[in-house]
């Protein structure tokens, strides 16, 4: 399979944040034992869920909007190369410069080089998943450039030397007293008598960020959408800090996953309705910023667009898996997922946590590198119902499980079970043998792995005296004799 | 009506009462129930754990065993969901187009019990008597894959003597998820703990559902907690005609 940005087809190892160093069950263990974390997560997801549900219920055409969003994304995937070429042409005509990055290494090198050429040793950043995915902050720091996150939650994560736990609410796992401690410890020039009152915390962040906005000449952003017909980029946000970054500096560098392109301005109408209601439970997001190339004397005078592949071509090449590229990063699937609610985002080992992360990360890295993620779901289906662009996440999980490497013992057991289940008489004998042997012991305690996982918190049912098929056969004989 | 019963491997082996109750109920309503002995398992465990190739013979078996029947019923929203939504895919991926078409056809004639009763047989009052305080857990696959909606509740509301109490956060998963309960045992148990708290808060003596798998999980958790709440399949309640 050749890809239009060339090899490698999957995101490279050793750079960026798509792979964890532990499996999902291992990483979840810590979170499940952290009562404070679980309270924070439960409170936050329940709050967003109810607010989002309320504003979605206001729209009589919500299901049609979802269908429209889904159809638009399918169309984009079907003609992605042409749309990206159109985008490149329009951005260039408008005075921007387009760069193509096959992977995280290339993207980081392009951005680092662009910043160096400005002579600045600091950049302000708009909240962006793409730059987290490629580990841009780490790459900039290694080059002696200081990246300053300006989204409040990202700033909390950055100052806390932490990792984001949610796509939209990166500091969802922190409460306000933890945030005060982080500010006091790491924010330059902060008042040491800071309280944990939210307005006080916000004011401290505002003071620090204002100074940074006014003294930094380079900004790095992501993009929620890029309109191919005009070369316009769009970022939606709630705080306005992003808009400061997009308008004040002299140089703006946007790193965009190449699936973010939409054909026309009219398409934005659909997504700008779907996104805020699904993500923050708002009718419209407070700040929608759009820019096209450069305008002399107004805003950034140098604009660079870095189109990032980093595994996306590989995802696109799978006609089933490519649905994961439809994602508009609203986080609705995280907020309704019972697994995410109990384990938090760090358990997923990737900047993309929750149900969408469980299908996106393994595809970007290759399934073998994230083999436990497709299993980090009970397949309850709440994510599918919540997704504003109707990504069938449960089916994608099943699809990826079919491609994941399997433990040898499990494979042997599954094959044996399938063999038996395809031979009804042997199957019936095995059912009876299971009863006679009482292999389960008393309520199943003391079972060998992996069945021992069951008895961690559950008893096995008592075995019945008779299987259904034996009952049926005996009943049929009795009826014949009667 | 002549109705073929797909008992499901789990009900056949571990929870025969659910399948027996399905037979008793349908016969009481005047229908003929047939149980083809060549049936075994729908293959959902294999498909959902990533073994589609291993599931293929089980799809073929289901199609050949049940292909000749107009109406097939299973006391499991989860297995019916798999039959309807996964069998065709498994066959198609294996390149077996003919089988995929037949699987879709047989799947469209396979019903979950509450669907059969309400949609096909047109009955909501099945003449049951069950004098207990009962709460209903919708189960994810009945709710979101098979989309049985409120049919089980409509049936339960017509059961004489039954006091139906709402389950808080009813639509949240109990944490079973087939092999999820083994592969992610800790997360599964954490989800179960919240489901059990919800059940206990209702004061119900019986928790019912349309899937024995989820009931096995919930029942195993209730038993471990020493809680005095029983798990009973919907079919058993609908089949009951006198106080047990």
XYZ file of C-alpha atoms in Angstrom:
726
model
C 0.000 0.000 0.000
C 1.474 3.340 -0.969
C 0.261 6.477 0.696
C 0.166 9.869 -0.876
C 2.474 11.346 1.729
C 4.759 8.362 1.459
C 6.035 5.925 4.044
C 6.071 5.306 6.977
C 2.431 4.399 7.089
C 2.070 4.506 10.868
C 3.149 7.022 13.500
C 6.798 6.450 14.463
C 7.888 5.195 17.872
C 9.917 7.248 20.300
C 8.207 10.554 19.575
C 4.862 12.010 20.548
C 2.160 10.683 22.813
C 0.192 7.914 21.168
C 1.592 4.920 23.053
C 1.610 4.175 26.748
C 4.304 2.181 28.471
C 1.730 -0.059 30.187
C -1.295 -2.001 28.969
C -4.735 -0.569 29.640
C -5.541 -2.947 32.536
C -2.208 -2.150 34.173
C -2.628 1.588 33.772
C -6.269 1.471 34.884
C -5.290 -0.237 38.129
C -3.863 2.955 39.640
C -6.840 5.104 38.659
C -9.358 2.602 40.000
C -7.670 2.772 43.390
C -7.669 6.607 43.479
C -10.942 7.621 45.139
C -10.352 11.376 44.644
C -9.696 10.913 40.936
C -12.847 8.827 40.527
C -14.940 11.461 42.341
C -13.484 14.233 40.136
C -14.181 12.263 36.964
C -17.663 11.212 37.931
C -18.658 14.746 38.885
C -17.221 16.289 35.721
C -18.584 13.760 33.233
C -22.029 13.743 34.867
C -22.154 17.562 34.707
C -21.154 17.741 31.028
C -23.492 14.855 30.136
C -26.527 16.527 31.610
C -25.749 19.946 30.113
C -25.088 18.465 26.693
C -28.238 16.344 26.820
C -30.290 19.429 27.635
C -29.091 21.555 24.709
C -29.199 18.668 22.242
C -32.831 18.060 23.178
C -33.596 21.633 22.028
C -32.869 20.793 18.398
C -35.653 18.951 16.593
C -33.314 18.132 13.696
C -30.435 16.715 15.744
C -30.578 13.292 14.072
C -30.574 14.891 10.610
C -27.607 17.048 11.631
C -25.737 13.927 12.762
C -26.530 12.234 9.465
C -25.329 15.311 7.575
C -22.092 15.457 9.580
C -21.488 11.776 8.970
C -22.143 12.079 5.231
C -19.874 15.121 4.911
C -17.029 13.304 6.637
C -17.481 10.227 4.447
C -17.308 12.489 1.405
C -14.121 14.164 2.679
C -12.436 10.784 3.204
C -13.445 9.647 -0.266
C -11.613 12.552 -1.926
C -9.084 13.635 0.684
C -6.094 14.046 -1.671
C -7.971 16.428 -4.008
C -9.358 18.468 -1.102
C -5.915 18.832 0.464
C -4.415 19.940 -2.824
C -7.196 22.484 -3.198
C -6.552 23.685 0.354
C -2.835 24.005 -0.342
C -3.484 26.062 -3.469
C -5.893 28.453 -1.721
C -3.663 28.921 1.353
C -0.685 29.670 -0.875
C -2.664 32.170 -2.959
C -3.649 33.935 0.251
C -0.025 34.378 1.282
C 0.415 31.353 3.523
C 3.038 28.633 3.216
C 1.983 24.977 3.276
C 4.251 22.216 4.576
C 3.561 18.485 4.353
C 4.704 16.320 7.265
C 4.681 12.549 6.863
C 5.102 11.932 10.577
C 5.755 13.437 14.003
C 9.510 13.740 13.450
C 9.016 15.736 10.268
C 6.305 17.954 11.731
C 8.376 18.764 14.826
C 11.414 19.542 12.682
C 9.413 21.853 10.399
C 7.896 23.817 13.306
C 11.166 24.011 15.229
C 12.958 25.323 12.168
C 10.237 27.897 11.484
C 10.410 29.198 15.061
C 14.211 29.332 14.978
C 14.107 31.423 11.837
C 12.011 34.054 13.657
C 14.735 34.357 16.305
C 12.216 33.860 19.108
C 12.963 31.499 21.985
C 9.342 31.291 23.111
C 6.003 30.425 21.472
C 2.458 30.812 22.740
C 0.189 27.899 22.003
C -3.490 27.478 21.247
C -4.882 24.236 22.672
C -4.221 21.603 20.036
C -4.475 17.816 20.022
C -2.256 17.459 16.942
C 0.728 19.138 18.605
C 0.279 16.963 21.694
C 0.054 13.901 19.500
C 3.465 14.636 17.968
C 5.092 15.812 21.216
C 5.812 19.283 19.821
C 6.346 20.887 23.236
C 9.048 18.354 24.076
C 10.699 18.882 20.684
C 10.655 22.680 21.092
C 12.091 22.459 24.602
C 14.867 20.202 23.335
C 15.683 22.974 20.813
C 15.793 25.626 23.554
C 12.386 27.093 22.740
C 9.822 27.539 25.524
C 6.232 26.656 24.587
C 3.583 28.314 26.755
C 0.115 26.733 26.739
C -2.565 29.426 26.911
C -5.687 27.302 27.304
C -6.344 27.383 31.050
C -6.663 23.620 31.475
C -3.637 22.946 29.243
C -1.690 25.467 31.297
C -2.614 23.577 34.482
C -1.417 20.343 32.907
C 1.782 21.960 31.619
C 2.653 23.660 34.906
C 1.849 20.461 36.803
C 4.268 18.533 34.616
C 1.297 16.282 34.000
C -0.449 14.741 31.020
C -3.926 15.656 29.805
C -6.664 13.254 30.844
C -9.462 14.398 28.544
C -9.573 15.772 24.995
C -11.623 18.807 25.883
C -11.054 19.178 29.622
C -7.388 18.195 29.930
C -7.311 18.859 33.692
C -10.596 17.020 34.358
C -8.775 14.842 36.867
C -7.721 17.838 39.012
C -9.814 19.670 41.601
C -9.338 23.321 42.475
C -7.138 22.842 45.528
C -4.781 20.714 43.452
C -4.796 23.496 40.820
C -3.931 26.132 43.435
C -0.990 24.007 44.580
C 0.237 23.638 40.977
C -0.003 27.422 40.372
C 1.811 28.219 43.599
C 4.546 25.783 42.782
C 5.112 26.517 39.094
C 3.553 29.759 37.812
C 6.154 32.532 37.428
C 5.364 35.590 39.547
C 2.288 34.112 41.232
C 0.890 35.467 44.518
C 1.980 32.942 47.179
C -1.229 33.581 49.179
C -3.398 32.374 46.289
C -6.705 30.783 47.392
C -8.545 27.973 45.603
C -11.500 30.241 44.723
C -12.076 29.747 40.955
C -12.179 33.510 40.099
C -8.912 33.992 42.010
C -7.296 31.117 40.125
C -8.578 32.447 36.802
C -7.263 35.936 37.593
C -3.807 34.579 38.397
C -3.703 32.709 35.100
C -4.989 35.778 33.224
C -2.278 38.041 34.631
C 0.453 35.575 33.751
C -0.925 34.926 30.250
C -1.501 38.614 29.393
C 2.163 39.350 29.924
C 3.074 36.359 27.800
C 0.684 37.269 24.955
C 2.071 40.788 24.729
C 5.711 39.778 24.710
C 5.721 36.735 22.385
C 5.963 37.050 18.609
C 5.280 33.464 17.502
C 2.149 31.355 18.030
C 1.431 27.704 17.321
C -2.119 26.482 16.876
C -4.039 23.468 15.726
C -7.184 23.667 13.621
C -10.678 22.335 14.101
C -11.514 22.777 10.425
C -9.914 23.905 7.194
C -12.115 25.016 4.309
C -10.693 23.777 1.012
C -12.598 26.209 -1.238
C -11.101 29.326 0.391
C -8.043 28.089 2.326
C -9.605 29.275 5.586
C -8.560 27.767 8.911
C -10.873 27.668 11.940
C -10.384 27.237 15.672
C -13.228 27.063 18.165
C -12.646 27.698 21.849
C -14.290 28.952 25.013
C -11.839 31.314 26.662
C -10.627 33.735 24.006
C -7.013 32.971 24.824
C -6.744 31.176 21.514
C -7.908 34.276 19.671
C -5.189 36.310 21.410
C -2.602 33.858 20.024
C -4.156 33.908 16.567
C -4.182 37.709 16.262
C -1.339 39.237 18.326
C 1.865 37.516 17.151
C 3.803 38.266 14.017
C 4.136 34.606 12.999
C 1.413 31.943 13.211
C 2.161 28.260 12.644
C -0.809 25.893 12.419
C -0.351 22.137 12.720
C -3.359 20.300 11.357
C -4.209 16.628 11.052
C -4.981 16.179 7.377
C -8.478 14.790 8.081
C -9.675 18.187 9.300
C -10.370 19.583 5.847
C -13.971 20.250 4.766
C -14.977 21.120 1.197
C -16.919 24.382 1.631
C -17.936 27.111 4.056
C -21.487 25.794 4.013
C -20.215 22.554 5.568
C -19.077 24.464 8.641
C -22.713 25.250 9.346
C -23.312 21.602 10.210
C -20.201 21.084 12.317
C -20.489 24.370 14.202
C -23.883 23.190 15.411
C -22.804 19.634 16.211
C -19.543 20.398 17.981
C -20.426 22.764 20.849
C -23.631 20.981 21.833
C -21.830 17.629 21.941
C -18.669 18.849 23.602
C -19.273 21.586 26.151
C -23.052 21.533 26.161
C -23.168 25.049 24.739
C -25.469 26.199 21.944
C -22.584 27.928 20.248
C -18.961 27.996 21.269
C -17.972 31.429 22.612
C -15.050 32.037 20.219
C -14.933 30.920 16.611
C -11.805 32.314 14.933
C -11.179 32.018 11.209
C -8.243 33.202 9.174
C -7.198 33.008 5.549
C -3.530 33.491 4.700
C -2.139 36.850 5.691
C -3.563 40.382 5.552
C -0.958 43.175 5.362
C -1.042 45.308 8.499
C -3.584 43.110 10.286
C -2.809 40.037 12.353
C 0.120 37.670 11.823
C 2.237 38.655 8.831
C 3.678 35.174 8.383
C 1.395 32.144 8.247
C 2.501 28.522 7.940
C 0.238 25.494 7.685
C 1.731 22.090 8.520
C -0.395 19.240 7.190
C 0.212 16.225 9.405
C -0.137 12.597 8.362
C 1.462 10.600 11.240
C -0.479 7.426 10.488
C -3.618 8.961 9.027
C -2.978 7.589 5.548
C -2.791 4.117 7.073
C -6.146 4.671 8.778
C -7.632 5.979 5.555
C -6.471 2.865 3.734
C -8.782 0.693 5.863
C -12.331 1.149 4.532
C -13.781 0.087 7.912
C -11.273 1.769 10.214
C -11.244 5.110 8.405
C -14.445 6.122 10.212
C -12.197 7.012 13.136
C -10.932 9.956 11.040
C -14.446 11.422 11.072
C -13.876 12.436 14.689
C -14.296 16.160 15.403
C -12.732 15.843 18.891
C -15.882 16.799 20.792
C -15.334 14.265 23.615
C -18.984 13.232 23.794
C -17.893 9.580 23.729
C -15.593 10.115 26.697
C -18.303 11.775 28.726
C -20.776 8.909 28.294
C -18.278 6.042 28.558
C -18.565 4.022 31.781
C -15.013 2.749 31.346
C -13.528 6.241 30.892
C -15.561 7.516 33.842
C -13.840 5.022 36.129
C -10.309 4.916 34.738
C -9.717 8.461 33.442
C -7.684 9.360 30.391
C -4.189 8.389 31.522
C -5.096 4.694 31.446
C -5.338 4.901 27.638
C -1.647 5.842 27.357
C -2.359 8.213 24.446
C -3.446 11.828 24.078
C -6.628 10.376 22.600
C -8.399 8.679 25.502
C -11.839 7.165 25.856
C -13.740 5.258 23.170
C -12.437 7.281 20.224
C -8.896 6.895 21.544
C -9.395 3.153 21.812
C -10.027 3.021 18.054
C -7.892 5.922 16.815
C -4.594 5.383 18.680
C -4.161 1.702 17.680
C -4.788 2.608 14.054
C -2.303 5.496 14.048
C 0.418 3.406 15.681
C -0.434 0.007 14.240
C -2.663 -2.275 16.319
C 0.201 -4.333 17.756
C 1.597 -1.237 19.511
C -1.681 -0.532 21.314
C -3.167 -4.009 21.424
C -4.946 -3.636 24.767
C -6.876 -0.511 23.747
C -9.543 -2.123 21.524
C -10.406 -4.261 24.557
C -10.790 -1.244 26.873
C -14.539 -1.238 26.325
C -17.502 -3.339 27.370
C -19.029 -2.612 23.925
C -21.986 -0.999 25.678
C -22.576 1.274 22.691
C -23.192 4.532 24.584
C -20.394 6.175 22.546
C -22.063 5.365 19.218
C -25.328 6.946 20.319
C -23.530 10.036 21.616
C -21.231 10.624 18.622
C -22.346 13.722 16.689
C -20.956 12.292 13.438
C -22.230 8.753 14.089
C -18.901 6.929 14.273
C -19.794 3.293 14.952
C -17.129 2.910 17.628
C -18.336 -0.504 18.929
C -18.053 -2.027 15.445
C -14.623 -0.433 15.008
C -13.488 -1.918 18.318
C -14.613 -5.360 17.175
C -12.901 -4.805 13.815
C -9.608 -3.888 15.502
C -9.831 -6.783 17.963
C -9.940 -9.044 14.949
C -6.619 -7.554 13.824
C -4.977 -7.469 17.258
C -2.339 -10.047 18.195
C -3.883 -12.631 20.529
C -2.327 -14.352 23.540
C -1.460 -17.937 22.624
C -3.461 -19.549 25.450
C -6.514 -17.480 24.607
C -6.279 -18.395 20.943
C -6.089 -22.095 21.826
C -9.107 -21.785 24.106
C -11.153 -19.884 21.539
C -10.324 -22.400 18.833
C -11.231 -25.299 21.095
C -14.512 -23.655 22.028
C -15.385 -22.983 18.404
C -14.481 -26.557 17.437
C -16.757 -27.932 20.150
C -19.572 -25.519 19.402
C -19.617 -26.684 15.821
C -20.240 -30.307 16.966
C -23.562 -30.384 18.833
C -23.271 -33.922 20.251
C -19.755 -33.414 21.598
C -20.889 -29.993 22.829
C -23.789 -31.539 24.776
C -21.421 -34.101 26.311
C -19.039 -31.325 27.333
C -21.889 -29.387 28.959
C -22.703 -32.431 31.095
C -19.059 -33.129 31.855
C -18.626 -29.594 33.085
C -21.418 -30.151 35.560
C -20.098 -33.502 36.728
C -16.535 -32.376 37.110
C -17.553 -29.294 39.080
C -14.385 -27.749 37.734
C -15.591 -24.485 39.040
C -15.285 -25.535 42.657
C -17.267 -23.659 45.276
C -18.812 -20.682 43.489
C -15.873 -20.692 41.158
C -13.340 -19.422 43.666
C -9.888 -20.664 42.837
C -10.321 -20.747 39.056
C -7.171 -20.578 36.920
C -6.402 -17.383 34.921
C -7.940 -15.763 32.976
C -11.102 -17.027 34.644
C -9.701 -15.977 38.024
C -10.440 -12.385 36.963
C -14.097 -13.201 37.347
C -13.843 -14.121 41.003
C -12.134 -10.822 41.892
C -15.535 -9.425 42.752
C -18.146 -11.900 41.566
C -19.391 -15.370 42.420
C -20.135 -17.890 39.706
C -23.718 -19.067 39.448
C -24.544 -22.492 40.879
C -24.529 -25.098 38.112
C -27.990 -26.308 37.144
C -28.971 -29.953 37.565
C -29.742 -30.292 33.884
C -28.958 -28.373 30.715
C -31.854 -27.000 28.734
C -31.291 -29.407 25.862
C -31.422 -32.398 28.235
C -34.625 -31.056 29.753
C -36.057 -30.612 26.271
C -35.066 -34.133 25.153
C -36.525 -35.725 28.282
C -39.722 -33.710 27.901
C -40.040 -34.763 24.259
C -39.576 -38.438 25.209
C -42.164 -38.144 27.973
C -44.635 -36.599 25.537
C -44.060 -39.430 23.079
C -44.624 -42.083 25.731
C -47.761 -40.414 27.055
C -47.615 -19.917 15.305
C -44.643 -22.247 14.926
C -41.662 -20.625 16.626
C -38.078 -21.902 16.659
C -36.220 -21.364 19.921
C -32.560 -20.414 19.927
C -31.743 -21.053 23.581
C -28.232 -19.477 23.424
C -25.226 -21.380 24.775
C -25.265 -19.593 28.113
C -28.943 -20.217 28.868
C -28.706 -23.802 27.631
C -25.705 -24.582 29.829
C -25.990 -22.379 32.898
C -29.452 -20.778 32.983
C -31.901 -23.347 31.578
C -34.764 -21.763 33.561
C -34.762 -18.781 31.184
C -35.147 -21.029 28.131
C -37.683 -23.292 29.844
C -39.722 -20.244 30.818
C -39.641 -19.036 27.214
C -41.096 -22.393 26.120
C -43.783 -22.419 28.835
C -44.772 -18.826 28.105
C -45.094 -19.265 24.348
C -46.976 -22.562 24.706
C -49.351 -20.955 27.198
C -50.031 -18.268 24.603
C -50.987 -21.034 22.177
C -47.897 -21.355 20.032
C -45.817 -24.328 18.991
C -42.177 -24.161 20.073
C -39.491 -26.089 18.206
C -35.973 -26.598 19.529
C -33.571 -27.828 16.838
C -30.924 -29.883 18.655
C -28.203 -29.021 16.115
C -27.986 -25.469 17.500
C -25.155 -24.366 19.770
C -23.876 -20.789 19.969
C -24.243 -17.581 17.948
C -20.490 -16.974 18.044
C -20.684 -13.550 19.646
C -17.952 -14.374 22.158
C -15.610 -15.167 19.297
C -16.506 -12.130 17.208
C -16.305 -9.706 20.122
C -12.964 -11.065 21.299
C -11.410 -10.797 17.838
C -11.862 -14.285 16.414
C -14.027 -13.759 13.371
C -12.534 -16.649 11.462
C -13.333 -19.031 14.325
C -16.883 -17.664 14.429
C -17.533 -18.418 10.756
C -18.593 -22.089 11.250
C -20.947 -20.948 14.022
C -22.537 -18.398 11.687
C -22.900 -21.093 9.056
C -24.412 -23.415 11.645
C -26.933 -20.814 12.832
C -28.012 -20.081 9.273
C -28.413 -23.753 8.335
C -30.203 -24.734 11.572
C -32.650 -21.818 11.589
C -32.862 -20.932 7.893
C -36.049 -22.960 7.423
C -38.073 -21.178 10.099
C -40.238 -18.090 9.645
C -39.859 -16.917 13.226
C -36.965 -17.548 15.576
C -36.822 -16.302 19.170
C -33.970 -16.016 21.661
C -34.197 -14.933 25.298
C -31.217 -12.625 24.772
C -31.018 -9.131 23.309
C -27.279 -9.553 23.088
C -27.272 -12.741 20.972
C -30.058 -11.393 18.760
C -28.004 -8.232 18.265
C -24.999 -10.293 17.252
C -27.042 -12.437 14.869
C -28.547 -9.377 13.214
C -25.517 -7.129 13.091
C -22.441 -9.372 13.081
C -23.280 -12.588 11.222
C -23.521 -10.876 7.859
C -20.231 -9.042 8.447
C -18.393 -12.206 9.519
C -19.563 -14.030 6.395
C -18.817 -11.081 4.103
C -15.304 -10.643 5.496
C -14.658 -14.301 4.828
C -15.679 -13.682 1.237
C -18.839 -15.793 1.541
C -21.384 -13.571 -0.150
C -24.110 -16.186 -0.349
C -23.814 -16.939 3.331
C -23.809 -13.228 4.143
C -27.097 -12.764 2.320
C -28.676 -15.759 4.005
C -27.372 -14.581 7.386
C -29.002 -11.182 6.892
C -32.248 -12.885 5.910
C -32.297 -15.268 8.899
C -31.244 -12.393 11.161
C -34.256 -10.368 10.067
C -36.500 -13.239 11.222
C -34.762 -13.621 14.596
C -36.409 -11.795 17.495
C -35.598 -11.043 21.084
C -38.375 -12.313 23.369
C -40.022 -8.957 24.145
C -39.928 -8.028 20.444
C -41.570 -11.309 19.501
C -44.323 -10.812 22.051
C -45.082 -7.144 21.340
C -44.221 -6.727 17.643
C -44.922 -10.166 16.156
C -47.523 -11.726 18.441
C -49.134 -8.393 19.362
C -49.492 -9.161 23.057
C -48.534 -7.022 26.050
C -50.576 -8.721 28.765
C -49.255 -12.285 28.837
C -51.428 -13.229 31.821
C -48.564 -13.468 34.282
C -48.772 -13.132 38.062
C -45.616 -12.260 39.999
C -46.179 -10.612 43.381
C -42.765 -9.017 43.966
C -41.016 -5.674 43.971
C -38.957 -5.776 40.758
C -36.434 -3.473 39.103
C -35.449 -3.758 35.434
C -31.930 -3.347 34.040
C -32.199 -2.616 30.291
C -28.815 -4.250 29.294
C -26.719 -2.438 26.700
C -27.183 -4.787 23.760
C -30.959 -5.042 24.196
C -31.102 -1.277 24.464
C -28.567 -0.116 21.855
C -27.987 -3.022 19.481
C -31.316 -4.817 19.283
C -33.194 -1.618 20.253
C -36.016 -3.313 22.153
C -36.935 0.070 23.624
C -39.575 -0.001 26.331
C -41.124 -3.311 25.257
C -39.889 -5.241 28.311
C -41.291 -2.501 30.570
C -44.650 -2.570 28.772
C -44.806 -6.330 29.380
C -43.749 -6.014 33.019
C -46.335 -3.307 33.716
C -49.090 -5.757 32.772
C -47.915 -8.474 35.157
C -50.370 -8.812 38.042
C -48.999 -8.357 41.538
C -45.703 -6.967 40.238
C -44.459 -3.705 41.671
C -42.042 -2.156 39.162
C -39.457 0.282 40.554
C -37.151 2.449 38.432
C -33.450 1.641 38.502
C -31.223 4.733 38.911
C -28.728 5.176 36.034
C -30.481 2.210 34.417
C -28.872 2.771 31.032
C -25.307 2.556 32.331
C -23.501 -0.668 31.558
C -23.214 -3.219 34.385
C -19.630 -3.911 33.323
C -20.069 -7.429 31.950
C -19.169 -7.067 28.275
C -18.311 -10.740 27.700
C -14.551 -11.233 27.877
C -14.240 -7.603 29.060
C -15.145 -8.944 32.521
C -11.998 -11.089 32.380
C -9.599 -8.891 30.429
C -10.431 -5.780 32.426
C -11.683 -7.438 35.601
C -10.976 -4.455 37.857
C -12.771 -1.907 35.688
C -15.629 -4.344 35.181
C -15.982 -4.837 38.929
C -15.944 -1.071 39.526
C -18.805 -0.655 37.044
C -20.669 -3.535 38.689
C -20.307 -1.967 42.148
C -22.199 1.123 40.975
C -24.881 -0.989 39.252
C -25.393 -2.968 42.462
C -25.629 0.196 44.563
C -28.341 1.357 42.185
C -30.231 -1.921 42.494
C -29.995 -1.958 46.289
C -31.228 1.654 46.478
C -34.536 0.630 44.877
C -35.450 -1.803 47.640
C -36.407 -4.340 44.962
C -36.230 -8.037 45.811
C -35.755 -9.034 42.192
C -33.594 -7.562 39.418
C -34.669 -8.630 35.956
C -33.297 -8.192 32.442
C -33.555 -9.690 28.980
C -30.046 -11.167 29.020
C -28.790 -13.965 31.268
C -25.192 -12.864 30.684
C -25.624 -9.490 32.394
C -27.768 -11.148 35.077
C -24.989 -13.667 35.717
C -22.591 -10.776 36.265
C -24.979 -8.769 38.436
C -26.052 -11.903 40.323
C -22.418 -12.832 40.942
C -21.802 -9.385 42.405
C -24.956 -9.455 44.546
C -23.987 -12.889 45.849
C -20.485 -11.692 46.712
C -22.002 -8.741 48.587
C -24.338 -11.111 50.423
C -27.293 -9.052 49.174
C -30.775 -10.525 49.454
C -31.784 -9.645 45.882
C -32.373 -12.309 43.226
C -31.671 -12.012 39.518
C -34.432 -13.452 37.349
C -34.714 -13.414 33.560
C -37.651 -11.506 32.095
C -39.004 -14.753 30.579
C -39.298 -16.341 34.012
C -41.407 -13.454 35.296
C -43.617 -13.459 32.206
C -44.045 -17.246 32.477
C -45.032 -17.130 36.161
C -48.708 -17.594 36.872
C -48.744 -18.151 40.614
C -46.685 -17.141 43.618
C -43.560 -19.303 43.715
